[in-house]
């Protein structure tokens, strides 16, 4: 594995939403994948899965597309996956970190205080997690084919169907002023606005 130190401009570029036709800055050299957390003996990362583990206080920019990505045992890290992962991204024991990725499925276990900027084809799944934040801002613009299901979070530790789990929040782009708004959503119901009067349980739910 060869690692090249990222510049501040690179970190800034990949930490923000990007158009699908501008995943990399104009000065990006496609051959530079060999210098950024990719295997130098392979001409393409498309057939190789990756494991990132046991990391603290680091920022990683991971180039290339791959079938699967596993992230384990990280703390206070920023991980920016610059190209889509063809299959799932699995996270286990990740804390106080930021993850930006595009993938088919996102599964998170035993984690806390992680912020996600994602584009995902199926709803994220969390288990034994708390204080998770999901934003659908991996891409900018309207050129992406398909639907981003980042909002349809399923908490395997929360079985109450009529109230949103307190273990995560979904943040969506505001229609006014370009800001952000926090939305409470019940899994499986797109377009549900902020949940009102959550303190009151229905009789059917009890």
PDB file of C-alpha atoms in Angstrom:
ATOM      1  CA  UNK A   1       0.000   0.000   0.000  1.00  0.00           C
ATOM      2  CA  UNK A   2       1.315   3.430  -0.920  1.00  0.00           C
ATOM      3  CA  UNK A   3       0.101   6.524   0.910  1.00  0.00           C
ATOM      4  CA  UNK A   4       0.477  10.115  -0.209  1.00  0.00           C
ATOM      5  CA  UNK A   5      -0.167  13.045   2.101  1.00  0.00           C
ATOM      6  CA  UNK A   6      -3.288  14.954   1.075  1.00  0.00           C
ATOM      7  CA  UNK A   7      -3.201  18.709   0.614  1.00  0.00           C
ATOM      8  CA  UNK A   8      -5.614  21.114   2.293  1.00  0.00           C
ATOM      9  CA  UNK A   9      -7.218  21.886  -1.075  1.00  0.00           C
ATOM     10  CA  UNK A  10      -7.833  18.181  -1.730  1.00  0.00           C
ATOM     11  CA  UNK A  11      -9.410  17.692   1.685  1.00  0.00           C
ATOM     12  CA  UNK A  12     -11.638  20.726   1.128  1.00  0.00           C
ATOM     13  CA  UNK A  13     -12.732  19.530  -2.325  1.00  0.00           C
ATOM     14  CA  UNK A  14     -13.689  16.026  -1.236  1.00  0.00           C
ATOM     15  CA  UNK A  15     -15.388  17.171   1.967  1.00  0.00           C
ATOM     16  CA  UNK A  16     -18.090  18.983  -0.037  1.00  0.00           C
ATOM     17  CA  UNK A  17     -20.876  17.804  -2.365  1.00  0.00           C
ATOM     18  CA  UNK A  18     -19.612  17.266  -5.924  1.00  0.00           C
ATOM     19  CA  UNK A  19     -21.288  16.871  -9.283  1.00  0.00           C
ATOM     20  CA  UNK A  20     -21.186  13.348 -10.657  1.00  0.00           C
ATOM     21  CA  UNK A  21     -19.152  14.599 -13.638  1.00  0.00           C
ATOM     22  CA  UNK A  22     -16.697  16.363 -11.310  1.00  0.00           C
ATOM     23  CA  UNK A  23     -15.855  13.734  -8.711  1.00  0.00           C
ATOM     24  CA  UNK A  24     -12.243  14.913  -8.826  1.00  0.00           C
ATOM     25  CA  UNK A  25     -10.725  18.379  -9.211  1.00  0.00           C
ATOM     26  CA  UNK A  26      -9.607  19.403 -12.733  1.00  0.00           C
ATOM     27  CA  UNK A  27      -5.964  18.805 -11.836  1.00  0.00           C
ATOM     28  CA  UNK A  28      -6.608  15.229 -10.730  1.00  0.00           C
ATOM     29  CA  UNK A  29      -4.463  12.580 -12.431  1.00  0.00           C
ATOM     30  CA  UNK A  30      -6.289   9.247 -12.759  1.00  0.00           C
ATOM     31  CA  UNK A  31      -2.975   7.441 -12.348  1.00  0.00           C
ATOM     32  CA  UNK A  32      -2.616   9.033  -8.907  1.00  0.00           C
ATOM     33  CA  UNK A  33      -4.799   6.266  -7.487  1.00  0.00           C
ATOM     34  CA  UNK A  34      -1.580   4.316  -7.094  1.00  0.00           C
ATOM     35  CA  UNK A  35      -0.430   6.919  -4.582  1.00  0.00           C
ATOM     36  CA  UNK A  36      -3.575   7.217  -2.489  1.00  0.00           C
ATOM     37  CA  UNK A  37      -4.425   4.183  -0.376  1.00  0.00           C
ATOM     38  CA  UNK A  38      -4.585   1.803  -3.345  1.00  0.00           C
ATOM     39  CA  UNK A  39      -2.572  -1.306  -4.053  1.00  0.00           C
ATOM     40  CA  UNK A  40       0.319  -0.410  -6.314  1.00  0.00           C
ATOM     41  CA  UNK A  41       0.541  -3.917  -7.795  1.00  0.00           C
ATOM     42  CA  UNK A  42      -2.987  -3.667  -9.240  1.00  0.00           C
ATOM     43  CA  UNK A  43      -3.910  -1.577 -12.253  1.00  0.00           C
ATOM     44  CA  UNK A  44      -7.488  -1.235 -11.007  1.00  0.00           C
ATOM     45  CA  UNK A  45      -9.148  -1.266  -7.624  1.00  0.00           C
ATOM     46  CA  UNK A  46     -12.490  -2.349  -9.095  1.00  0.00           C
ATOM     47  CA  UNK A  47     -12.101  -6.021  -8.156  1.00  0.00           C
ATOM     48  CA  UNK A  48     -10.674  -5.543  -4.665  1.00  0.00           C
ATOM     49  CA  UNK A  49     -12.482  -4.960  -1.379  1.00  0.00           C
ATOM     50  CA  UNK A  50     -10.900  -2.734   1.242  1.00  0.00           C
ATOM     51  CA  UNK A  51     -10.557  -2.778   5.002  1.00  0.00           C
ATOM     52  CA  UNK A  52      -9.724   0.357   6.983  1.00  0.00           C
ATOM     53  CA  UNK A  53      -9.237  -0.336  10.677  1.00  0.00           C
ATOM     54  CA  UNK A  54      -7.614   0.817  13.911  1.00  0.00           C
ATOM     55  CA  UNK A  55      -7.366   4.501  12.991  1.00  0.00           C
ATOM     56  CA  UNK A  56      -7.394   7.568  15.244  1.00  0.00           C
ATOM     57  CA  UNK A  57      -7.190  11.278  14.397  1.00  0.00           C
ATOM     58  CA  UNK A  58      -6.558  10.870  10.668  1.00  0.00           C
ATOM     59  CA  UNK A  59      -8.110  12.079   7.420  1.00  0.00           C
ATOM     60  CA  UNK A  60      -8.220   9.569   4.564  1.00  0.00           C
ATOM     61  CA  UNK A  61      -9.078  10.267   0.926  1.00  0.00           C
ATOM     62  CA  UNK A  62      -9.764   6.908  -0.707  1.00  0.00           C
ATOM     63  CA  UNK A  63      -9.774   6.860  -4.519  1.00  0.00           C
ATOM     64  CA  UNK A  64     -11.106   4.175  -6.821  1.00  0.00           C
ATOM     65  CA  UNK A  65     -14.244   2.055  -7.013  1.00  0.00           C
ATOM     66  CA  UNK A  66     -14.502  -1.347  -5.312  1.00  0.00           C
ATOM     67  CA  UNK A  67     -17.139  -4.006  -4.547  1.00  0.00           C
ATOM     68  CA  UNK A  68     -17.062  -3.625  -0.754  1.00  0.00           C
ATOM     69  CA  UNK A  69     -15.573  -1.351   1.885  1.00  0.00           C
ATOM     70  CA  UNK A  70     -15.153  -2.285   5.572  1.00  0.00           C
ATOM     71  CA  UNK A  71     -14.334   0.345   8.200  1.00  0.00           C
ATOM     72  CA  UNK A  72     -13.592  -0.852  11.733  1.00  0.00           C
ATOM     73  CA  UNK A  73     -12.341   0.602  15.006  1.00  0.00           C
ATOM     74  CA  UNK A  74     -11.909   4.261  14.098  1.00  0.00           C
ATOM     75  CA  UNK A  75     -12.085   7.323  16.324  1.00  0.00           C
ATOM     76  CA  UNK A  76     -12.099  10.997  15.419  1.00  0.00           C
ATOM     77  CA  UNK A  77     -11.436  10.378  11.721  1.00  0.00           C
ATOM     78  CA  UNK A  78     -12.570  11.900   8.424  1.00  0.00           C
ATOM     79  CA  UNK A  79     -12.918   9.376   5.599  1.00  0.00           C
ATOM     80  CA  UNK A  80     -13.781  10.614   2.116  1.00  0.00           C
ATOM     81  CA  UNK A  81     -14.452   7.895  -0.475  1.00  0.00           C
ATOM     82  CA  UNK A  82     -14.175   9.764  -3.761  1.00  0.00           C
ATOM     83  CA  UNK A  83     -15.896   7.263  -6.091  1.00  0.00           C
ATOM     84  CA  UNK A  84     -18.924   4.974  -5.707  1.00  0.00           C
ATOM     85  CA  UNK A  85     -18.589   1.640  -3.914  1.00  0.00           C
ATOM     86  CA  UNK A  86     -20.398  -0.913  -6.083  1.00  0.00           C
ATOM     87  CA  UNK A  87     -21.724  -2.945  -3.139  1.00  0.00           C
ATOM     88  CA  UNK A  88     -22.084  -2.341   0.594  1.00  0.00           C
ATOM     89  CA  UNK A  89     -20.086  -0.236   3.019  1.00  0.00           C
ATOM     90  CA  UNK A  90     -19.848  -1.812   6.496  1.00  0.00           C
ATOM     91  CA  UNK A  91     -18.891   0.169   9.607  1.00  0.00           C
ATOM     92  CA  UNK A  92     -18.201  -1.339  13.019  1.00  0.00           C
ATOM     93  CA  UNK A  93     -17.064   0.397  16.213  1.00  0.00           C
ATOM     94  CA  UNK A  94     -16.677   3.852  14.678  1.00  0.00           C
ATOM     95  CA  UNK A  95     -16.938   6.945  16.856  1.00  0.00           C
ATOM     96  CA  UNK A  96     -16.770  10.741  16.600  1.00  0.00           C
ATOM     97  CA  UNK A  97     -16.028  10.638  12.879  1.00  0.00           C
ATOM     98  CA  UNK A  98     -17.218  11.794   9.472  1.00  0.00           C
ATOM     99  CA  UNK A  99     -17.819   9.451   6.516  1.00  0.00           C
ATOM    100  CA  UNK A 100     -18.601  10.535   2.954  1.00  0.00           C
ATOM    101  CA  UNK A 101     -19.398   7.765   0.475  1.00  0.00           C
ATOM    102  CA  UNK A 102     -21.693   6.549  -2.279  1.00  0.00           C
ATOM    103  CA  UNK A 103     -22.683   2.884  -2.096  1.00  0.00           C
ATOM    104  CA  UNK A 104     -25.408   0.322  -2.713  1.00  0.00           C
ATOM    105  CA  UNK A 105     -26.005  -0.363   0.986  1.00  0.00           C
ATOM    106  CA  UNK A 106     -24.768   1.142   4.247  1.00  0.00           C
ATOM    107  CA  UNK A 107     -24.668  -0.993   7.396  1.00  0.00           C
ATOM    108  CA  UNK A 108     -23.446   0.427  10.732  1.00  0.00           C
ATOM    109  CA  UNK A 109     -22.874  -1.451  13.992  1.00  0.00           C
ATOM    110  CA  UNK A 110     -21.744  -0.482  17.496  1.00  0.00           C
ATOM    111  CA  UNK A 111     -20.984   3.130  16.610  1.00  0.00           C
ATOM    112  CA  UNK A 112     -21.705   6.619  17.939  1.00  0.00           C
ATOM    113  CA  UNK A 113     -21.458  10.272  16.937  1.00  0.00           C
ATOM    114  CA  UNK A 114     -20.759   9.602  13.271  1.00  0.00           C
ATOM    115  CA  UNK A 115     -21.842  12.059  10.576  1.00  0.00           C
ATOM    116  CA  UNK A 116     -22.583  10.636   7.117  1.00  0.00           C
ATOM    117  CA  UNK A 117     -22.711  12.502   3.815  1.00  0.00           C
ATOM    118  CA  UNK A 118     -23.944   9.715   1.562  1.00  0.00           C
ATOM    119  CA  UNK A 119     -25.720   8.594  -1.566  1.00  0.00           C
ATOM    120  CA  UNK A 120     -27.160   5.121  -0.996  1.00  0.00           C
ATOM    121  CA  UNK A 121     -29.551   2.991  -3.070  1.00  0.00           C
ATOM    122  CA  UNK A 122     -31.241   1.375  -0.047  1.00  0.00           C
ATOM    123  CA  UNK A 123     -31.986   2.727   3.406  1.00  0.00           C
ATOM    124  CA  UNK A 124     -29.047   2.723   5.867  1.00  0.00           C
ATOM    125  CA  UNK A 125     -29.191   0.100   8.624  1.00  0.00           C
ATOM    126  CA  UNK A 126     -27.953   0.828  12.131  1.00  0.00           C
ATOM    127  CA  UNK A 127     -27.632  -1.503  15.126  1.00  0.00           C
ATOM    128  CA  UNK A 128     -26.385  -0.664  18.621  1.00  0.00           C
ATOM    129  CA  UNK A 129     -25.720   2.904  17.504  1.00  0.00           C
ATOM    130  CA  UNK A 130     -26.496   6.363  18.870  1.00  0.00           C
ATOM    131  CA  UNK A 131     -26.116  10.020  17.847  1.00  0.00           C
ATOM    132  CA  UNK A 132     -25.856   9.243  14.145  1.00  0.00           C
ATOM    133  CA  UNK A 133     -26.407  11.987  11.552  1.00  0.00           C
ATOM    134  CA  UNK A 134     -27.346  11.293   7.931  1.00  0.00           C
ATOM    135  CA  UNK A 135     -27.140  13.866   5.142  1.00  0.00           C
ATOM    136  CA  UNK A 136     -27.841  13.175   1.479  1.00  0.00           C
ATOM    137  CA  UNK A 137     -25.262  15.625   0.161  1.00  0.00           C
ATOM    138  CA  UNK A 138     -22.624  13.351  -1.363  1.00  0.00           C
ATOM    139  CA  UNK A 139     -23.522  14.623  -4.830  1.00  0.00           C
ATOM    140  CA  UNK A 140     -24.623  18.065  -5.951  1.00  0.00           C
ATOM    141  CA  UNK A 141     -26.845  18.778  -8.935  1.00  0.00           C
ATOM    142  CA  UNK A 142     -29.561  16.636 -10.505  1.00  0.00           C
ATOM    143  CA  UNK A 143     -27.504  14.470 -12.848  1.00  0.00           C
ATOM    144  CA  UNK A 144     -27.436  11.337 -10.670  1.00  0.00           C
ATOM    145  CA  UNK A 145     -29.498   8.419 -11.973  1.00  0.00           C
ATOM    146  CA  UNK A 146     -31.557   6.720  -9.280  1.00  0.00           C
ATOM    147  CA  UNK A 147     -32.889   7.721  -5.889  1.00  0.00           C
ATOM    148  CA  UNK A 148     -30.942   8.549  -2.758  1.00  0.00           C
ATOM    149  CA  UNK A 149     -32.482   6.592   0.136  1.00  0.00           C
ATOM    150  CA  UNK A 150     -30.314   8.157   2.849  1.00  0.00           C
ATOM    151  CA  UNK A 151     -33.415   9.250   4.768  1.00  0.00           C
ATOM    152  CA  UNK A 152     -34.894   5.744   5.138  1.00  0.00           C
ATOM    153  CA  UNK A 153     -32.806   4.722   8.153  1.00  0.00           C
ATOM    154  CA  UNK A 154     -33.705   1.430   9.821  1.00  0.00           C
ATOM    155  CA  UNK A 155     -32.703   1.027  13.469  1.00  0.00           C
ATOM    156  CA  UNK A 156     -32.667  -2.649  14.430  1.00  0.00           C
ATOM    157  CA  UNK A 157     -32.828  -1.671  18.108  1.00  0.00           C
ATOM    158  CA  UNK A 158     -36.021   0.368  17.683  1.00  0.00           C
ATOM    159  CA  UNK A 159     -39.202  -1.603  17.066  1.00  0.00           C
ATOM    160  CA  UNK A 160     -41.783   1.157  17.583  1.00  0.00           C
ATOM    161  CA  UNK A 161     -43.105   1.758  14.090  1.00  0.00           C
ATOM    162  CA  UNK A 162     -45.034   4.979  14.786  1.00  0.00           C
ATOM    163  CA  UNK A 163     -42.166   6.949  16.291  1.00  0.00           C
ATOM    164  CA  UNK A 164     -38.733   7.689  14.919  1.00  0.00           C
ATOM    165  CA  UNK A 165     -35.749   6.205  16.697  1.00  0.00           C
ATOM    166  CA  UNK A 166     -33.891   8.701  18.915  1.00  0.00           C
ATOM    167  CA  UNK A 167     -30.580   7.177  17.849  1.00  0.00           C
ATOM    168  CA  UNK A 168     -30.258   9.128  14.593  1.00  0.00           C
ATOM    169  CA  UNK A 169     -31.298  12.304  12.807  1.00  0.00           C
ATOM    170  CA  UNK A 170     -31.768  12.946   9.104  1.00  0.00           C
ATOM    171  CA  UNK A 171     -30.663  16.321   7.767  1.00  0.00           C
ATOM    172  CA  UNK A 172     -32.040  17.485   4.418  1.00  0.00           C
ATOM    173  CA  UNK A 173     -31.306  20.522   2.283  1.00  0.00           C
ATOM    174  CA  UNK A 174     -33.690  23.335   3.018  1.00  0.00           C
ATOM    175  CA  UNK A 175     -35.864  24.624   0.206  1.00  0.00           C
ATOM    176  CA  UNK A 176     -35.240  28.178   1.340  1.00  0.00           C
ATOM    177  CA  UNK A 177     -31.915  29.888   1.604  1.00  0.00           C
ATOM    178  CA  UNK A 178     -29.828  26.813   0.873  1.00  0.00           C
ATOM    179  CA  UNK A 179     -29.517  25.996   4.556  1.00  0.00           C
ATOM    180  CA  UNK A 180     -30.074  22.747   6.384  1.00  0.00           C
ATOM    181  CA  UNK A 181     -33.028  21.532   8.357  1.00  0.00           C
ATOM    182  CA  UNK A 182     -33.337  18.544  10.633  1.00  0.00           C
ATOM    183  CA  UNK A 183     -36.107  16.162   9.734  1.00  0.00           C
ATOM    184  CA  UNK A 184     -37.638  13.413  11.807  1.00  0.00           C
ATOM    185  CA  UNK A 185     -38.752  10.564   9.599  1.00  0.00           C
ATOM    186  CA  UNK A 186     -40.424   7.255  10.245  1.00  0.00           C
ATOM    187  CA  UNK A 187     -38.574   4.571   8.309  1.00  0.00           C
ATOM    188  CA  UNK A 188     -40.340   3.655   5.090  1.00  0.00           C
ATOM    189  CA  UNK A 189     -42.318   6.892   4.755  1.00  0.00           C
ATOM    190  CA  UNK A 190     -40.666   9.298   2.358  1.00  0.00           C
ATOM    191  CA  UNK A 191     -41.718  12.900   2.506  1.00  0.00           C
ATOM    192  CA  UNK A 192     -42.773  12.838   6.136  1.00  0.00           C
ATOM    193  CA  UNK A 193     -41.934  16.232   7.610  1.00  0.00           C
ATOM    194  CA  UNK A 194     -40.761  17.027  11.082  1.00  0.00           C
ATOM    195  CA  UNK A 195     -42.560  14.732  13.481  1.00  0.00           C
ATOM    196  CA  UNK A 196     -44.819  16.704  15.786  1.00  0.00           C
ATOM    197  CA  UNK A 197     -45.722  15.879  19.361  1.00  0.00           C
ATOM    198  CA  UNK A 198     -43.390  12.928  19.607  1.00  0.00           C
ATOM    199  CA  UNK A 199     -43.858  12.908  23.335  1.00  0.00           C
ATOM    200  CA  UNK A 200     -47.355  11.481  22.918  1.00  0.00           C
ATOM    201  CA  UNK A 201     -47.608   7.770  22.144  1.00  0.00           C
ATOM    202  CA  UNK A 202     -50.661   6.464  20.354  1.00  0.00           C
ATOM    203  CA  UNK A 203     -52.797   3.858  22.079  1.00  0.00           C
ATOM    204  CA  UNK A 204     -52.152   1.429  19.232  1.00  0.00           C
ATOM    205  CA  UNK A 205     -48.421   1.656  19.756  1.00  0.00           C
ATOM    206  CA  UNK A 206     -48.423   0.971  23.492  1.00  0.00           C
TER     207      UNK A 206
END
